[in-house]
CSV table of C-alpha atoms in Angstrom, one decimal:
chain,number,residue,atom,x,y,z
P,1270,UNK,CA,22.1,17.4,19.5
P,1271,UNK,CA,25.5,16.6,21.4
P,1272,UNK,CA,26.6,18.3,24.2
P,1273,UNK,CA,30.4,19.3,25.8
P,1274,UNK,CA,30.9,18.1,28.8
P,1275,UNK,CA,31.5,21.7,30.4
P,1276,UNK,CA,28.0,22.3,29.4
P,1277,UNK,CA,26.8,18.8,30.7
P,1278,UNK,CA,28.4,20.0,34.0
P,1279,UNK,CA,26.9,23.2,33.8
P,1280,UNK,CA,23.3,22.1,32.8
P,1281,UNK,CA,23.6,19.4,35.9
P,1282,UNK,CA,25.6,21.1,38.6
P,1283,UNK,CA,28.0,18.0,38.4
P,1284,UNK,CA,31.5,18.5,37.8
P,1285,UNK,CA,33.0,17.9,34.7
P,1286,UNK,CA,35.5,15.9,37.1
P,1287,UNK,CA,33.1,13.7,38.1
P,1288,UNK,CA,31.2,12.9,34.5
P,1289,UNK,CA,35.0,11.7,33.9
P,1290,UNK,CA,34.8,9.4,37.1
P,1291,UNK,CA,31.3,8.1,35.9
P,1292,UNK,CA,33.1,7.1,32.3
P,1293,UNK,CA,36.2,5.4,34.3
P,1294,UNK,CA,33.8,3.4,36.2
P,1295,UNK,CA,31.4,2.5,33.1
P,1296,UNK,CA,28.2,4.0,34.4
P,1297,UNK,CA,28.1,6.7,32.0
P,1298,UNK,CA,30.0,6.3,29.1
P,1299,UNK,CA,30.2,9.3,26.6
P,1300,UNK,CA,28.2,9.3,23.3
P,1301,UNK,CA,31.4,10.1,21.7
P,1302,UNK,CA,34.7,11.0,22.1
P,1303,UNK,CA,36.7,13.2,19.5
P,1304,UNK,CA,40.1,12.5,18.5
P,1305,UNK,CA,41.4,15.6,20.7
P,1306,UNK,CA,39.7,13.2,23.4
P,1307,UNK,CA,36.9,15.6,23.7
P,1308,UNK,CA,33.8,14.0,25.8
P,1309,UNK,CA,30.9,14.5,24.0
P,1310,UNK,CA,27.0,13.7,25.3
P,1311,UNK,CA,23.3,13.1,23.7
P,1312,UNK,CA,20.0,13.3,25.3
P,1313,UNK,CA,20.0,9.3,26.0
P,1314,UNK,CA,23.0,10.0,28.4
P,1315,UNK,CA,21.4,13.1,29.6
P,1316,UNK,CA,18.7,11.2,30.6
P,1317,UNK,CA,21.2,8.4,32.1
P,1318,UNK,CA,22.7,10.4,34.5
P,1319,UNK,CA,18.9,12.3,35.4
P,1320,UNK,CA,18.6,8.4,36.9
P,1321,UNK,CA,22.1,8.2,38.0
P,1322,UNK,CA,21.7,11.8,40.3
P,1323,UNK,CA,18.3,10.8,41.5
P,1324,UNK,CA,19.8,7.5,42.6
P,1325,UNK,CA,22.5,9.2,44.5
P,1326,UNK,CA,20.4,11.6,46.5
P,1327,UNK,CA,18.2,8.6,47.7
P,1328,UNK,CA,21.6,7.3,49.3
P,1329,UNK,CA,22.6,4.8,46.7
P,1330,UNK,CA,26.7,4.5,46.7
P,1331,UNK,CA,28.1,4.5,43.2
P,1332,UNK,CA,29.2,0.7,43.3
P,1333,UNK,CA,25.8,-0.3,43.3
P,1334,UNK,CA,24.2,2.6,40.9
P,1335,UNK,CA,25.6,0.8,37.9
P,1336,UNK,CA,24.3,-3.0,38.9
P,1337,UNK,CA,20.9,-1.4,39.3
P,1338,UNK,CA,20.5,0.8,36.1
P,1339,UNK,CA,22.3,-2.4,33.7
P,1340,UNK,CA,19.6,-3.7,31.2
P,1341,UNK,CA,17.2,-0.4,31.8
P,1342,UNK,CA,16.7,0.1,28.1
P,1343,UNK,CA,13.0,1.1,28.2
P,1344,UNK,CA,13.1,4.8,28.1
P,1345,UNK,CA,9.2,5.3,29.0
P,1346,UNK,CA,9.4,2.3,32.0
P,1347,UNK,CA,13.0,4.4,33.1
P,1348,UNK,CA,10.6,7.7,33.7
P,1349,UNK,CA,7.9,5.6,35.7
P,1350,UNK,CA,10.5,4.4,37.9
P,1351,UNK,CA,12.1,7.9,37.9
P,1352,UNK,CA,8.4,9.3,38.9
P,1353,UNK,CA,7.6,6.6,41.4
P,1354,UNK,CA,11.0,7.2,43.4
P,1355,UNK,CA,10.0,11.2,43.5
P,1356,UNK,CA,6.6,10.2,44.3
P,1357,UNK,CA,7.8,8.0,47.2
P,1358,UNK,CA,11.1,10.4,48.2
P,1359,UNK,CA,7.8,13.3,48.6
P,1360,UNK,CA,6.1,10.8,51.0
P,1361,UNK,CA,9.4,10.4,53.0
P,1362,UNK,CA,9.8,14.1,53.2
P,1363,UNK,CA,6.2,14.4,54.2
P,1364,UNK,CA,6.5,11.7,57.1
P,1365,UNK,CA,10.0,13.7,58.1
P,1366,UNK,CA,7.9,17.0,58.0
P,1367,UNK,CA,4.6,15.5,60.1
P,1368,UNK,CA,7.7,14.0,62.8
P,1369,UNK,CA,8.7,17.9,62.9
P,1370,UNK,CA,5.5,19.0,63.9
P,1371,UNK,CA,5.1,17.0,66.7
P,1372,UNK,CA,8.6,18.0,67.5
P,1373,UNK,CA,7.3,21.5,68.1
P,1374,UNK,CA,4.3,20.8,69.8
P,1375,UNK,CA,6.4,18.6,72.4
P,1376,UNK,CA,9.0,21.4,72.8
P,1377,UNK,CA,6.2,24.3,73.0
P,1378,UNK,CA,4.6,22.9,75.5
P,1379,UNK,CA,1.8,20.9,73.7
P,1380,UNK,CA,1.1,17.5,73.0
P,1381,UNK,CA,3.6,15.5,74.5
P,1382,UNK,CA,5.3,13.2,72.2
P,1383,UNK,CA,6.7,10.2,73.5
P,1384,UNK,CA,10.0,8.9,73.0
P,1385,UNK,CA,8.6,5.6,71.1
P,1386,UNK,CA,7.3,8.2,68.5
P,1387,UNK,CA,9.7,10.5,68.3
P,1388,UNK,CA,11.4,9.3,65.0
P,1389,UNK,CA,8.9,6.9,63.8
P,1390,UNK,CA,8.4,9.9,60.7
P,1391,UNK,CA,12.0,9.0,59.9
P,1392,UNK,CA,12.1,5.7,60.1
P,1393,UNK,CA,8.6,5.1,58.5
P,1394,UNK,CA,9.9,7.1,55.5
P,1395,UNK,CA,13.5,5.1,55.1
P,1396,UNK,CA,11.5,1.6,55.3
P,1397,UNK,CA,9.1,3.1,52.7
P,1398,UNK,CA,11.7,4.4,50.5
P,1399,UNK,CA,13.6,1.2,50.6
P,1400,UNK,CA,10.3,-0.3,49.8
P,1401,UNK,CA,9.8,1.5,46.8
P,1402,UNK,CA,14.0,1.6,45.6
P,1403,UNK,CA,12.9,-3.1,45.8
P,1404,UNK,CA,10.0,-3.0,44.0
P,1405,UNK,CA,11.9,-1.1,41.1
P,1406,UNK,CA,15.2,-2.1,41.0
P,1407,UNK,CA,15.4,-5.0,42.9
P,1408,UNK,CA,17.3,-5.7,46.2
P,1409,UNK,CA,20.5,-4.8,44.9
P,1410,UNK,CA,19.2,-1.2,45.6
P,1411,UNK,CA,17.8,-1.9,49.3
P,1412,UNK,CA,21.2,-3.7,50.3
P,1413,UNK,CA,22.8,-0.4,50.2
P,1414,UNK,CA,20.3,1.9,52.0
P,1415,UNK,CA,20.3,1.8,55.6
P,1416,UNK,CA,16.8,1.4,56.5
P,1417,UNK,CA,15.3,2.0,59.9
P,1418,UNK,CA,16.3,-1.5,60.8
P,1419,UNK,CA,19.7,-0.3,60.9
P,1420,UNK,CA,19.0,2.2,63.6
P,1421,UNK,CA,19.0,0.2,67.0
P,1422,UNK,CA,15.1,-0.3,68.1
P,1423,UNK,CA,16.0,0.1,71.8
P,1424,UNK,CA,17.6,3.6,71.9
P,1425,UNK,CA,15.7,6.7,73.0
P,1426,UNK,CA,15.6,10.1,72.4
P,1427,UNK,CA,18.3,11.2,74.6
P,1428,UNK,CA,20.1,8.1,73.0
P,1429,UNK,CA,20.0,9.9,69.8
P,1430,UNK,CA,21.0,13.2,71.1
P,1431,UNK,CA,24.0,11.9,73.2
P,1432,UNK,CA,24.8,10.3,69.5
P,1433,UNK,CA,24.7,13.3,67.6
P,1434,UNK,CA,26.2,15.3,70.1
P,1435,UNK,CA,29.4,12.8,69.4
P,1436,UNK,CA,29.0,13.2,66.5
P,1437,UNK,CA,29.3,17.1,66.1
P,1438,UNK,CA,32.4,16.6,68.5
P,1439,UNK,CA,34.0,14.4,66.5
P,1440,UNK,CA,33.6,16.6,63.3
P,1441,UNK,CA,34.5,19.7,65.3
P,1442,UNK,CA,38.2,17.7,65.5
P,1443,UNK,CA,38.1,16.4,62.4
P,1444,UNK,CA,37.4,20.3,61.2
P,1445,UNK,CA,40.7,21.6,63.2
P,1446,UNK,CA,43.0,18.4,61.9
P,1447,UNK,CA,41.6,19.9,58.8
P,1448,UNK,CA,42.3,22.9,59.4
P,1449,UNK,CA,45.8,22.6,60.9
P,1450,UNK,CA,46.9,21.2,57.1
P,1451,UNK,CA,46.7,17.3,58.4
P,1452,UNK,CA,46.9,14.9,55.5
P,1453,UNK,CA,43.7,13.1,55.1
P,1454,UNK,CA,45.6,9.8,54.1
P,1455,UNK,CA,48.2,10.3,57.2
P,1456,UNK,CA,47.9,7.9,60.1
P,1457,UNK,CA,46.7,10.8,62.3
P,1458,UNK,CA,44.2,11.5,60.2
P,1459,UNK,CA,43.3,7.8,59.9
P,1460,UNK,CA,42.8,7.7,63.5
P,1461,UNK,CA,40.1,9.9,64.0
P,1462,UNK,CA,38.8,8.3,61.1
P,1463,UNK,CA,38.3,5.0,62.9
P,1464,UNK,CA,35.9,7.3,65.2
P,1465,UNK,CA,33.9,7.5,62.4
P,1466,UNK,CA,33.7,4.2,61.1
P,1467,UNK,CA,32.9,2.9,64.6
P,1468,UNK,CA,30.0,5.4,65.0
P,1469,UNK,CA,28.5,4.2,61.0
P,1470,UNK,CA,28.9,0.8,61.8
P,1471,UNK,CA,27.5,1.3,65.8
P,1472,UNK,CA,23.8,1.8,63.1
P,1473,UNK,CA,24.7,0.7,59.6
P,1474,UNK,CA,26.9,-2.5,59.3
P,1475,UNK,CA,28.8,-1.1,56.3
P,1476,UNK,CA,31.5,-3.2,54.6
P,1477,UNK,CA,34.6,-1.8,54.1
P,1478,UNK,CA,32.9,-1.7,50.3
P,1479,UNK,CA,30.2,0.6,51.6
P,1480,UNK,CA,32.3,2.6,53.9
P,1481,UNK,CA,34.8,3.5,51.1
P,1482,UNK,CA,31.7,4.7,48.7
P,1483,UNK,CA,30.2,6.6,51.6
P,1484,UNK,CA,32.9,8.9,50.7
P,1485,UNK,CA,31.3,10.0,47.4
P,1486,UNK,CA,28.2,10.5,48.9
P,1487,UNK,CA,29.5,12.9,51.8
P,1488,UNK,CA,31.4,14.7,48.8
P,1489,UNK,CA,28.4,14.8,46.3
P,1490,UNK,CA,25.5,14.4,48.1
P,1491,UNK,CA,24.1,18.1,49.1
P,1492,UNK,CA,22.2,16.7,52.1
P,1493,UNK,CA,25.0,14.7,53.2
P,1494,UNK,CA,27.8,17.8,53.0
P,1495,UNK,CA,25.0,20.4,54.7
P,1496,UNK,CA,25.4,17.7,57.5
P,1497,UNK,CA,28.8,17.3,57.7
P,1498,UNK,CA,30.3,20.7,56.3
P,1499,UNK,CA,27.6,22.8,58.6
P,1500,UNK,CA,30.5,24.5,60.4
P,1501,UNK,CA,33.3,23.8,57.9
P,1502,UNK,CA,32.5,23.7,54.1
P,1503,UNK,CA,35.6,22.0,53.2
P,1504,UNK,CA,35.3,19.5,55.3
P,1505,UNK,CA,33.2,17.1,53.5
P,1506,UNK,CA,36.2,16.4,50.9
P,1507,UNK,CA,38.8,16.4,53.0
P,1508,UNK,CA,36.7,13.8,55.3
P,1509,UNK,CA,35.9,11.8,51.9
P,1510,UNK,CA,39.7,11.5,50.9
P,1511,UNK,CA,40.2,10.1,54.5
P,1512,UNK,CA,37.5,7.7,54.6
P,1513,UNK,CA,38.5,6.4,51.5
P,1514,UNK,CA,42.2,5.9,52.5
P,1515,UNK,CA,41.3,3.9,55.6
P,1516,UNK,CA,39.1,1.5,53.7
P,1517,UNK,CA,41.8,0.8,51.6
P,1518,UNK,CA,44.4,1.1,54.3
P,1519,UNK,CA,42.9,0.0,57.7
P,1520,UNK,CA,40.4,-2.4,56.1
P,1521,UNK,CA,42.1,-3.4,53.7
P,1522,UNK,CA,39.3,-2.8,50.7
P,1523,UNK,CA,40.6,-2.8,46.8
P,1524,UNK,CA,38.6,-0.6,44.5
């Protein structure tokens, strides 16, 4: 059975937009194409971009998806993989969720949780998850997630607050550029941008590389737009479309 790729949108909650990105960049290629250019799809790349979306919610940018998916031609070892990365993303969620309880307990008035611990169920999970993304695809896949190596070992609790309390500032004015109709490729624009990379690369080294393809997963990724779109929805794209301008212009990357 071949499908449109409206309905391959539909069925996966991508955008037909973006299926026509994943063909540009070869990681998934069409079954067919008609001669009205009409995309069409088969199970094999259903299944192909199953692996491709599950990649991308564990943090894996785009550049890297297709290096770690080339060669995967066993359909039955693809699903194992598949079921061992859910398996290990439910451990992570797990060791997040235990981290919140203790949260809780500290703030109610119970156990006290010290400041060593107080993210050791996020970081535990990232290490774990990066462990897992090795043993299946190789390091290709961990040299693109931050693990909890990337966070710096020495800061504290209120070191993390003070850090995301700059970093909800610096979306609130990245919301009212936004919102005042500033181009996200003008050189205002690209100046508060340059906040932004400073703060990714103050935990996560990226290359200019990784900082452009952090754009599609602040634009695709539903965690990563909750996080950044929580008081402005359309923030997320308009802050993708500027980070990808300043890697190209202020660091000089060429897709």
């Amino acid at each position: 059975m071949r499908y449109s790729i409206s309905k391959v949108a539909k069925m996966s909650g991508v955008s037909a937009r973006t299926l026509r990105h994943y063909d540009e960049i070869g990681l998934l290629a069409p079954a067919e194409v008609s001669a009205n250019g009409y995309r069409w799809y088969s199970r094999t790349q259903l299944r192909r971009l199953q692996r491709i979306l599950l990649l991308r919610d564990l943090d894996v940018p785009l550049s890297q998806i297709k290096a770690i998916l080339t060669g995967e031609d066993d359909e039955i070892a693809a699903l194992r993989r598949h079921s061992q990365l859910v398996t290990a993303e439910r451990d992570r969620l797990d060791a997040i969720a235990v981290t919140i309880g203790r949260t809780l307990d500290d703030l109610e008035g119970g156990r006290s949780l010290p400041d060593e611990e107080f993210f050791r169920g996020l970081q535990e999970g990232r290490a774990q998850l990066a462990a897992t993304l090795r043993e299946n695809f190789g390091e290709a896949a961990t040299r693109v997630l931050p693990t909890a190596d990337a966070w710096p070992a020495h800061w504290t609790r209120d070191d993390y607050d003070e850090a995301a309390s700059r970093a909800r500032n610096l979306y609130n004015r990245l919301s009212r550029a936004r919102r005042a109709h500033l181009e996200p490729t003008s050189p205002s624009a690209l100046d508060l941008v340059s906040e932004h990379y400073d703060a990714v690369c103050a935990t996560w080294p990226a290359s200019p590389a990784a900082y452009h393809a952090l754009a599609d997963l602040i634009e695709s990724d539903p965690s990563q737009r909750a996080v950044v779109g929580v008081d402005d929805p359309d923030l997320p794209s308009w802050l993708a479309a500027a980070i990808r301008a300043y890697a190209v212009r202020r660091l000089r990357y060429s897709p």
